[in-house]
Short mmCIF file of N, CA and C in Angstrom, two decimals:
data_model
loop_
_atom_site.label_atom_id
_atom_site.label_comp_id
_atom_site.label_asym_id
_atom_site.label_seq_id
_atom_site.Cartn_x
_atom_site.Cartn_y
_atom_site.Cartn_z
N UNK A 1 108.01 -70.85 187.12
CA UNK A 1 108.31 -72.19 187.83
C UNK A 1 109.18 -72.05 188.22
N UNK A 2 110.31 -71.40 187.90
CA UNK A 2 111.64 -71.09 188.21
C UNK A 2 112.34 -69.54 188.14
N UNK A 3 113.85 -70.04 187.60
CA UNK A 3 114.70 -68.44 187.54
C UNK A 3 115.25 -69.15 187.15
N UNK A 4 116.53 -67.87 186.49
CA UNK A 4 117.92 -68.26 185.75
C UNK A 4 118.81 -67.34 186.57
N UNK A 5 120.41 -67.70 186.16
CA UNK A 5 121.35 -66.69 186.36
C UNK A 5 122.68 -67.65 185.98
N UNK A 6 123.73 -66.59 185.93
CA UNK A 6 124.90 -66.90 185.37
C UNK A 6 125.83 -67.68 186.62
N UNK A 7 126.28 -68.40 186.59
CA UNK A 7 126.72 -68.32 187.71
C UNK A 7 128.50 -69.52 186.67
N UNK A 8 129.68 -68.70 187.21
CA UNK A 8 130.34 -68.90 186.43
C UNK A 8 130.56 -69.47 184.85
N UNK A 9 129.78 -68.72 184.22
CA UNK A 9 130.00 -68.66 182.83
C UNK A 9 129.35 -69.25 182.08
N UNK A 10 128.63 -70.07 183.40
CA UNK A 10 127.05 -70.88 182.57
C UNK A 10 125.24 -70.51 183.33
N UNK A 11 125.26 -71.09 182.46
CA UNK A 11 123.37 -70.51 182.87
C UNK A 11 122.96 -71.53 183.66
N UNK A 12 122.48 -71.54 184.77
CA UNK A 12 121.75 -71.65 186.05
C UNK A 12 120.33 -71.80 186.40
N UNK A 13 119.33 -72.65 185.44
CA UNK A 13 118.05 -72.37 185.45
C UNK A 13 117.30 -73.37 186.70
N UNK A 14 117.02 -72.21 187.41
CA UNK A 14 116.17 -73.13 188.95
C UNK A 14 115.60 -73.53 188.42
N UNK A 15 114.79 -74.57 187.87
CA UNK A 15 113.42 -75.25 188.15
C UNK A 15 113.03 -75.40 189.96
N UNK A 16 111.69 -74.83 189.94
CA UNK A 16 111.28 -74.72 191.27
C UNK A 16 109.92 -76.14 191.23
N UNK A 17 109.16 -76.19 189.99
CA UNK A 17 108.47 -76.87 190.10
C UNK A 17 108.59 -78.00 188.63
N UNK A 18 108.22 -78.75 188.25
CA UNK A 18 107.85 -79.75 187.09
C UNK A 18 106.39 -79.88 186.46
N UNK A 19 105.34 -79.45 187.47
CA UNK A 19 104.22 -79.43 187.08
C UNK A 19 104.00 -78.91 186.50
N UNK A 20 103.14 -79.16 185.32
CA UNK A 20 102.13 -78.12 184.16
C UNK A 20 102.59 -78.52 183.03
N UNK A 21 103.03 -77.54 182.62
CA UNK A 21 103.57 -77.44 180.78
C UNK A 21 105.05 -78.02 180.59
N UNK A 22 105.98 -77.90 179.64
CA UNK A 22 106.95 -78.48 179.47
C UNK A 22 107.81 -76.75 179.23
N UNK A 23 106.40 -75.67 178.88
CA UNK A 23 106.39 -74.55 178.36
C UNK A 23 106.79 -73.29 180.14
N UNK A 24 106.11 -73.85 181.28
CA UNK A 24 106.11 -73.23 181.91
C UNK A 24 107.80 -72.70 182.42
N UNK A 25 108.41 -73.41 182.48
CA UNK A 25 109.84 -72.82 182.64
C UNK A 25 110.47 -73.05 181.97
N UNK A 26 111.15 -71.79 181.25
CA UNK A 26 112.28 -72.26 179.75
C UNK A 26 113.13 -71.08 179.79
N UNK A 27 114.34 -71.31 178.87
CA UNK A 27 115.28 -70.49 179.03
C UNK A 27 115.36 -70.28 177.58
N UNK A 28 115.22 -69.07 176.52
CA UNK A 28 115.59 -69.65 175.96
C UNK A 28 116.25 -67.90 175.07
N UNK A 29 116.12 -67.57 173.93
CA UNK A 29 117.38 -66.37 173.00
C UNK A 29 116.35 -66.56 171.79
N UNK A 30 115.81 -65.37 171.74
CA UNK A 30 115.18 -64.48 170.31
C UNK A 30 116.01 -63.79 169.37
N UNK A 31 115.09 -63.48 168.55
CA UNK A 31 115.75 -62.65 167.83
C UNK A 31 116.46 -62.63 167.23
N UNK A 32 117.57 -64.27 166.70
CA UNK A 32 118.30 -64.50 166.64
C UNK A 32 118.13 -64.88 164.21
N UNK A 33 118.61 -64.12 164.16
CA UNK A 33 119.38 -63.82 162.71
C UNK A 33 119.44 -65.37 161.83
N UNK A 34 119.34 -65.70 161.02
CA UNK A 34 119.89 -66.43 159.84
C UNK A 34 119.38 -66.70 158.28
N UNK A 35 120.50 -67.21 158.39
CA UNK A 35 120.17 -66.89 156.79
C UNK A 35 119.83 -68.55 156.55
N UNK A 36 118.72 -68.45 155.04
CA UNK A 36 118.48 -69.61 154.71
C UNK A 36 119.52 -70.73 154.44
N UNK A 37 119.08 -71.87 155.09
CA UNK A 37 120.68 -73.10 154.82
C UNK A 37 119.81 -74.55 154.78
N UNK A 38 120.50 -75.25 154.02
CA UNK A 38 120.32 -76.80 154.36
C UNK A 38 120.24 -77.43 155.59
N UNK A 39 121.12 -76.98 155.97
CA UNK A 39 121.40 -77.05 157.57
C UNK A 39 122.25 -76.52 158.68
N UNK A 40 121.47 -76.28 159.99
CA UNK A 40 122.01 -75.62 161.28
C UNK A 40 122.60 -77.07 161.75
N UNK A 41 123.36 -76.44 163.24
CA UNK A 41 123.64 -77.69 164.22
C UNK A 41 123.83 -76.22 165.45
N UNK A 42 123.14 -77.33 166.31
CA UNK A 42 123.13 -76.73 167.09
C UNK A 42 123.81 -77.26 168.80
N UNK A 43 124.71 -76.68 169.06
CA UNK A 43 126.13 -77.90 170.46
C UNK A 43 125.73 -76.73 171.70
N UNK A 44 126.04 -77.70 172.59
CA UNK A 44 126.08 -77.09 173.72
C UNK A 44 126.00 -78.15 174.99
N UNK A 45 126.89 -77.76 176.02
CA UNK A 45 127.01 -78.87 177.24
C UNK A 45 126.07 -78.61 178.19
N UNK A 46 125.91 -79.96 178.48
CA UNK A 46 124.96 -79.37 179.60
C UNK A 46 124.31 -80.69 180.74
N UNK A 47 124.14 -80.16 181.58
CA UNK A 47 123.41 -81.77 183.32
C UNK A 47 122.36 -80.62 183.39
N UNK A 48 121.95 -81.11 184.89
CA UNK A 48 121.54 -80.97 185.83
C UNK A 48 121.21 -81.74 186.96
N UNK A 49 120.95 -81.00 188.21
CA UNK A 49 120.93 -81.61 189.26
C UNK A 49 120.46 -83.31 189.72
N UNK A 50 119.99 -83.36 188.58
CA UNK A 50 118.89 -84.37 188.74
C UNK A 50 118.64 -85.06 187.41
N UNK A 51 118.83 -86.53 187.09
CA UNK A 51 118.44 -87.07 186.13
C UNK A 51 117.35 -86.30 185.63
N UNK A 52 117.40 -85.73 184.17
CA UNK A 52 115.67 -85.78 183.61
C UNK A 52 116.36 -85.63 182.37
N UNK A 53 114.71 -85.04 181.59
CA UNK A 53 114.98 -84.98 180.44
C UNK A 53 114.69 -82.95 180.40
N UNK A 54 115.02 -82.62 178.68
CA UNK A 54 114.26 -81.49 178.84
C UNK A 54 114.06 -81.62 177.51
N UNK A 55 113.22 -80.72 176.93
CA UNK A 55 113.17 -80.63 175.50
C UNK A 55 113.63 -78.97 174.70
N UNK A 56 114.22 -78.97 173.69
CA UNK A 56 114.71 -78.37 172.80
C UNK A 56 113.62 -77.61 171.69
N UNK A 57 113.55 -76.75 171.39
CA UNK A 57 112.56 -76.52 170.06
C UNK A 57 113.74 -75.20 169.56
N UNK A 58 112.90 -74.65 168.24
CA UNK A 58 113.78 -74.10 167.67
C UNK A 58 112.28 -73.16 166.96
N UNK A 59 112.46 -71.94 166.99
CA UNK A 59 110.98 -71.59 166.72
C UNK A 59 111.35 -70.72 165.69
N UNK A 60 110.02 -69.81 165.18
CA UNK A 60 110.53 -69.19 163.09
C UNK A 60 111.72 -69.48 162.25
N UNK A 61 111.22 -70.58 161.85
CA UNK A 61 112.76 -70.67 160.97
C UNK A 61 112.18 -71.47 159.71
N UNK A 62 110.95 -71.57 159.98
CA UNK A 62 109.91 -72.47 158.51
C UNK A 62 110.43 -73.59 158.39
N UNK A 63 110.97 -74.36 159.43
CA UNK A 63 110.59 -75.84 159.76
C UNK A 63 110.64 -75.79 161.50
N UNK A 64 109.73 -76.76 161.42
CA UNK A 64 109.33 -77.46 162.77
C UNK A 64 110.23 -78.24 163.69
N UNK A 65 110.74 -77.89 165.03
CA UNK A 65 112.42 -78.87 165.00
C UNK A 65 111.76 -78.75 166.37
N UNK A 66 111.82 -79.91 167.51
CA UNK A 66 111.29 -80.19 169.07
C UNK A 66 112.28 -81.41 168.78
N UNK A 67 113.31 -81.67 169.71
CA UNK A 67 113.89 -82.78 170.55
C UNK A 67 114.32 -82.55 171.73
N UNK A 68 113.60 -84.25 172.59
CA UNK A 68 113.90 -84.06 173.47
C UNK A 68 115.77 -84.80 174.04
N UNK A 69 116.04 -84.69 175.47
CA UNK A 69 117.13 -84.67 175.70
C UNK A 69 117.09 -85.55 176.86
N UNK A 70 117.91 -86.76 177.49
CA UNK A 70 117.50 -86.78 178.63
C UNK A 70 119.27 -86.36 179.00
N UNK A 71 119.42 -85.43 180.19
CA UNK A 71 120.77 -85.44 180.53
C UNK A 71 120.76 -85.64 182.41
N UNK A 72 122.04 -86.25 182.39
CA UNK A 72 122.09 -86.79 183.82
C UNK A 72 122.83 -85.96 184.67
N UNK A 73 123.65 -85.98 185.63
CA UNK A 73 123.81 -85.04 186.26
C UNK A 73 125.68 -84.93 186.17
N UNK A 74 125.85 -85.60 185.32
CA UNK A 74 127.56 -85.55 184.85
C UNK A 74 126.89 -84.40 183.22
N UNK A 75 128.00 -83.20 183.10
CA UNK A 75 128.03 -82.71 181.99
C UNK A 75 128.46 -83.00 181.04
N UNK A 76 127.63 -83.22 179.56
CA UNK A 76 127.92 -83.51 178.56
C UNK A 76 127.42 -82.75 177.39
N UNK A 77 128.45 -83.59 176.38
CA UNK A 77 128.06 -82.15 174.84
C UNK A 77 126.81 -82.67 174.40
N UNK A 78 125.95 -81.72 173.77
CA UNK A 78 124.97 -82.55 173.07
C UNK A 78 124.69 -81.88 172.14
N UNK A 79 124.18 -82.06 170.46
CA UNK A 79 124.54 -81.45 169.28
C UNK A 79 122.85 -81.87 168.72
N UNK A 80 122.75 -81.12 168.06
CA UNK A 80 121.10 -80.76 167.74
C UNK A 80 121.85 -80.51 165.93
N UNK A 81 121.03 -81.14 165.09
CA UNK A 81 120.82 -80.50 163.74
C UNK A 81 119.27 -80.23 163.62
N UNK A 82 119.43 -79.95 162.20
CA UNK A 82 117.82 -79.37 161.90
C UNK A 82 118.04 -78.51 159.94
N UNK A 83 117.11 -79.34 159.65
CA UNK A 83 117.28 -78.94 158.48
C UNK A 83 115.94 -78.14 157.59
N UNK A 84 116.90 -77.42 156.37
CA UNK A 84 115.14 -76.74 155.50
C UNK A 84 115.33 -75.64 155.81
N UNK A 85 116.28 -74.57 156.65
CA UNK A 85 115.86 -73.44 157.59
C UNK A 85 116.19 -72.43 156.04
N UNK A 86 114.05 -71.36 156.56
CA UNK A 86 114.57 -70.47 156.26
C UNK A 86 115.21 -69.25 156.26
N UNK A 87 115.28 -67.92 155.73
CA UNK A 87 115.93 -67.19 156.20
C UNK A 87 114.86 -66.41 156.83
N UNK A 88 114.86 -65.94 158.26
CA UNK A 88 114.44 -65.05 159.05
C UNK A 88 115.60 -64.36 160.23
N UNK A 89 114.22 -63.25 161.12
CA UNK A 89 115.15 -62.32 161.52
C UNK A 89 114.39 -62.12 163.15
N UNK A 90 113.86 -63.86 163.18
CA UNK A 90 113.44 -63.64 164.44
C UNK A 90 113.03 -65.15 165.06
N UNK A 91 114.63 -65.92 164.13
CA UNK A 91 114.62 -67.49 165.01
C UNK A 91 114.43 -66.90 166.35
N UNK A 92 114.21 -68.37 167.40
CA UNK A 92 114.44 -68.60 168.73
C UNK A 92 114.93 -70.36 169.33
N UNK A 93 115.78 -70.25 170.06
CA UNK A 93 116.18 -71.13 170.57
C UNK A 93 115.36 -71.63 171.64
N UNK A 94 114.75 -72.81 172.55
CA UNK A 94 113.73 -72.67 173.77
C UNK A 94 114.72 -73.92 174.24
N UNK A 95 114.84 -73.76 175.62
CA UNK A 95 115.63 -75.06 176.55
C UNK A 95 113.72 -75.44 177.17
N UNK A 96 113.20 -76.19 177.18
CA UNK A 96 112.04 -76.12 177.58
C UNK A 96 112.30 -77.48 179.37
N UNK A 97 112.18 -76.78 180.63
CA UNK A 97 112.91 -77.51 181.86
C UNK A 97 111.24 -77.35 181.93
N UNK A 98 110.35 -77.63 181.94
CA UNK A 98 109.04 -77.58 182.89
C UNK A 98 109.06 -79.02 182.72
N UNK A 99 107.60 -79.15 182.60
CA UNK A 99 107.08 -81.00 182.39
C UNK A 99 107.04 -81.75 181.58
N UNK A 100 108.60 -82.21 180.70
CA UNK A 100 108.13 -82.74 179.66
C UNK A 100 108.02 -83.69 180.01
N UNK A 101 107.86 -84.16 178.90
CA UNK A 101 107.11 -86.16 178.51
C UNK A 101 106.35 -85.97 179.85
N UNK A 102 105.56 -85.73 180.10
CA UNK A 102 104.62 -86.38 181.60
C UNK A 102 105.06 -85.88 182.30
N UNK A 103 106.38 -84.86 182.77
CA UNK A 103 107.48 -85.15 183.77
C UNK A 103 107.58 -86.79 184.58
N UNK A 104 108.02 -88.06 183.93
CA UNK A 104 109.20 -86.99 182.81
C UNK A 104 109.11 -88.63 182.18
N UNK A 105 107.83 -89.20 181.79
CA UNK A 105 108.54 -89.93 181.01
C UNK A 105 109.33 -91.33 182.12
N UNK A 106 110.54 -91.73 181.44
CA UNK A 106 110.87 -92.99 182.59
C UNK A 106 111.34 -92.13 183.43
N UNK A 107 111.62 -90.95 183.77
CA UNK A 107 112.02 -90.37 185.22
C UNK A 107 111.23 -90.32 186.28
N UNK A 108 111.87 -90.28 187.46
CA UNK A 108 110.61 -90.29 188.98
C UNK A 108 110.66 -88.34 188.92
N UNK A 109 108.84 -88.05 188.68
CA UNK A 109 109.11 -86.59 189.47
C UNK A 109 110.03 -86.28 190.33
N UNK A 110 110.29 -85.01 189.89
CA UNK A 110 111.20 -84.33 190.34
C UNK A 110 110.62 -83.22 191.39
N UNK A 111 111.26 -82.57 192.72
CA UNK A 111 111.04 -81.23 192.85
C UNK A 111 111.91 -80.04 192.21
N UNK A 112 112.72 -79.55 193.43
CA UNK A 112 113.37 -78.20 192.65
C UNK A 112 114.89 -78.58 192.66
N UNK A 113 115.13 -78.55 191.34
CA UNK A 113 116.77 -79.08 191.06
C UNK A 113 117.15 -77.92 190.03
N UNK A 114 118.57 -77.57 189.30
CA UNK A 114 119.10 -76.61 188.41
C UNK A 114 119.60 -77.60 187.53
N UNK A 115 118.64 -77.17 185.93
CA UNK A 115 119.17 -77.69 184.96
C UNK A 115 121.01 -76.55 184.23
N UNK A 116 121.94 -77.26 184.37
CA UNK A 116 123.05 -76.08 183.48
C UNK A 116 123.44 -76.07 182.34
N UNK A 117 123.56 -75.17 181.39
CA UNK A 117 123.27 -75.20 179.95
C UNK A 117 125.37 -74.45 179.97
N UNK A 118 125.97 -74.60 179.08
CA UNK A 118 127.24 -73.67 179.19
C UNK A 118 127.57 -73.92 176.94
N UNK A 119 127.79 -73.18 176.49
CA UNK A 119 128.68 -73.33 175.47
C UNK A 119 128.27 -73.69 174.69
N UNK A 120 126.85 -72.94 174.63
CA UNK A 120 125.94 -73.04 173.78
C UNK A 120 126.17 -72.25 171.94
N UNK A 121 126.25 -73.09 171.50
CA UNK A 121 126.62 -72.30 169.66
C UNK A 121 125.91 -73.42 169.00
N UNK A 122 125.09 -71.93 168.01
CA UNK A 122 124.92 -72.16 166.53
C UNK A 122 125.38 -71.67 165.33
N UNK A 123 125.44 -72.53 164.82
CA UNK A 123 126.46 -72.41 162.94
C UNK A 123 125.46 -72.99 162.02
N UNK A 124 125.27 -72.46 160.90
CA UNK A 124 125.50 -73.18 159.57
C UNK A 124 125.84 -74.45 159.55
N UNK A 125 125.68 -75.66 158.48
CA UNK A 125 126.67 -76.66 158.77
C UNK A 125 126.00 -77.18 157.02
N UNK A 126 127.45 -78.39 156.93
CA UNK A 126 126.94 -79.74 155.56
C UNK A 126 126.59 -80.32 156.23
N UNK A 127 126.18 -80.94 155.27
CA UNK A 127 125.78 -82.12 155.08
C UNK A 127 126.92 -83.64 155.83
N UNK A 128 128.16 -82.85 155.64
CA UNK A 128 129.32 -83.88 156.18
C UNK A 128 129.41 -83.30 157.73
N UNK A 129 129.62 -82.43 158.34
CA UNK A 129 129.74 -82.03 159.39
C UNK A 129 128.64 -82.64 160.31
N UNK A 130 127.82 -82.97 159.60
CA UNK A 130 126.46 -83.51 160.91
C UNK A 130 126.73 -85.10 160.82
N UNK A 131 127.20 -85.45 159.51
CA UNK A 131 127.35 -87.11 159.44
C UNK A 131 128.29 -87.09 160.24
N UNK A 132 129.57 -87.03 160.33
CA UNK A 132 130.67 -86.58 160.90
C UNK A 132 130.56 -86.71 162.87
N UNK A 133 129.28 -85.62 162.64
CA UNK A 133 129.22 -85.06 164.39
C UNK A 133 128.60 -86.33 164.81
N UNK A 134 127.40 -87.09 163.51
CA UNK A 134 126.85 -88.36 164.66
C UNK A 134 126.81 -89.79 163.97
N UNK A 135 128.08 -90.02 165.04
CA UNK A 135 129.28 -91.61 164.15
C UNK A 135 127.54 -92.26 163.73
N UNK A 136 128.06 -93.40 163.16
CA UNK A 136 126.88 -94.92 162.94
C UNK A 136 127.39 -95.87 164.21
N UNK A 137 126.35 -96.11 164.68
CA UNK A 137 126.62 -97.38 165.15
C UNK A 137 126.95 -98.24 164.68
N UNK A 138 128.19 -99.31 165.88
CA UNK A 138 129.10 -99.69 165.13
C UNK A 138 128.84 -101.26 165.89
N UNK A 139 128.69 -102.33 165.25
CA UNK A 139 128.03 -103.97 165.65
C UNK A 139 129.08 -105.01 165.38
N UNK A 140 129.18 -105.76 166.28
CA UNK A 140 129.81 -107.11 166.17
C UNK A 140 128.75 -107.78 165.46
N UNK A 141 129.86 -108.78 164.42
CA UNK A 141 128.58 -109.06 164.12
C UNK A 141 128.23 -110.27 164.36
N UNK A 142 129.32 -111.22 164.67
CA UNK A 142 129.54 -112.77 165.65
C UNK A 142 130.57 -112.04 166.99
N UNK A 143 129.90 -113.31 168.20
CA UNK A 143 130.63 -113.22 169.73
C UNK A 143 132.85 -113.15 168.63
N UNK A 144 133.40 -112.81 169.53
CA UNK A 144 134.62 -112.73 168.74
C UNK A 144 135.71 -113.28 169.92
N UNK A 145 136.73 -113.72 169.25
CA UNK A 145 137.62 -114.95 169.91
C UNK A 145 139.21 -114.11 169.52
N UNK A 146 139.69 -114.46 170.79
CA UNK A 146 141.16 -113.20 170.69
C UNK A 146 142.04 -114.86 169.93
N UNK A 147 142.28 -113.66 168.58
CA UNK A 147 143.00 -114.36 167.46
C UNK A 147 142.38 -114.94 166.59
N UNK A 148 140.78 -114.93 166.43
CA UNK A 148 139.87 -115.08 165.44
C UNK A 148 139.71 -113.43 164.37
N UNK A 149 138.98 -113.81 163.31
CA UNK A 149 139.09 -112.47 163.35
C UNK A 149 137.83 -112.27 163.69
N UNK A 150 137.49 -110.34 163.31
CA UNK A 150 135.93 -110.26 163.05
C UNK A 150 135.77 -109.22 162.86
N UNK A 151 134.29 -109.66 162.61
CA UNK A 151 133.28 -108.74 161.07
C UNK A 151 132.93 -107.57 162.31
N UNK A 152 132.55 -106.61 161.57
CA UNK A 152 131.97 -105.65 162.03
C UNK A 152 131.49 -104.92 161.34
N UNK A 153 129.91 -104.19 161.76
CA UNK A 153 129.15 -103.66 160.54
C UNK A 153 128.40 -102.29 161.58
N UNK A 154 128.41 -101.08 160.48
CA UNK A 154 128.17 -100.26 160.87
C UNK A 154 126.65 -99.50 160.28
N UNK A 155 125.93 -98.52 160.87
CA UNK A 155 124.73 -97.73 159.58
C UNK A 155 125.80 -97.35 159.25
N UNK A 156 124.91 -97.02 157.59
CA UNK A 156 125.01 -95.86 156.26
C UNK A 156 125.59 -94.57 157.33
N UNK A 157 126.67 -94.05 156.27
CA UNK A 157 127.37 -92.63 156.98
C UNK A 157 127.92 -92.23 155.64
N UNK A 158 127.93 -91.85 154.95
CA UNK A 158 128.79 -91.44 153.57
C UNK A 158 129.96 -90.94 154.46
N UNK A 159 130.38 -90.74 155.23
CA UNK A 159 131.72 -89.71 155.83
C UNK A 159 132.51 -90.54 156.35
N UNK A 160 131.75 -91.63 157.21
CA UNK A 160 132.58 -92.59 157.21
C UNK A 160 132.94 -93.82 156.16
N UNK A 161 132.10 -93.70 155.85
CA UNK A 161 132.73 -95.03 154.23
C UNK A 161 133.55 -94.61 153.17
N UNK A 162 134.03 -93.17 153.61
CA UNK A 162 134.92 -92.53 152.77
C UNK A 162 136.88 -92.16 153.81
N UNK A 163 136.55 -93.10 155.41
CA UNK A 163 137.17 -92.38 156.01
C UNK A 163 138.39 -94.19 156.23
N UNK A 164 139.34 -94.11 156.57
CA UNK A 164 140.12 -95.12 157.58
C UNK A 164 139.59 -94.88 159.10
N UNK A 165 138.99 -96.14 159.09
CA UNK A 165 138.23 -96.33 160.07
C UNK A 165 139.35 -97.94 161.06
N UNK A 166 139.68 -97.68 162.21
CA UNK A 166 140.30 -98.24 162.71
C UNK A 166 139.51 -98.40 164.71
N UNK A 167 139.61 -99.72 164.94
CA UNK A 167 138.71 -100.10 165.74
C UNK A 167 139.69 -100.81 166.70
N UNK A 168 140.07 -100.20 167.90
CA UNK A 168 140.79 -100.92 169.15
C UNK A 168 140.07 -101.59 170.64
N UNK A 169 140.33 -102.33 170.04
CA UNK A 169 139.65 -103.68 170.97
C UNK A 169 140.39 -103.45 172.44
N UNK A 170 139.73 -103.73 173.40
CA UNK A 170 140.32 -103.57 174.82
C UNK A 170 139.94 -105.19 176.23
N UNK A 171 139.02 -105.66 174.86
CA UNK A 171 139.11 -107.04 176.09
C UNK A 171 138.10 -106.75 176.71
N UNK A 172 137.46 -105.73 177.30
CA UNK A 172 136.60 -104.87 178.08
C UNK A 172 134.74 -105.96 177.48
#
């Protein structure tokens, strides 16, 4: 249900149809040699000519890992981590661009379109790398008024707890 080509250094996946299964149209890298590690990080830039989800899958790692990423029409960097990886010479990264979420959950069914991938990188990571890459959610505890102190709270994150955190309020 599609094809792929390199255009200006990016992988352009031409999706003809999103009918059928999520794996009916996929882009993958197989035969990856990975050493055993607690954490690996996959980083990539992606966008599509229509808003739609894709499913990321990592195969033959000794651990199951699937993630759905909701693409927009603007290029964005995505980071996905996975844990407890066994040593392997046959790992695969799969970008499933077929019928994800019953095509496509909160997204309308789409016809022919392109999914574009760039700067795909897979590397061994430390827990601190993972925590630093995934910033905690910051929330305002109560309504803020000019000239008054405010209280911010954030989800637990050991990297952030040890850091000097500064917040810029723009008034927007």
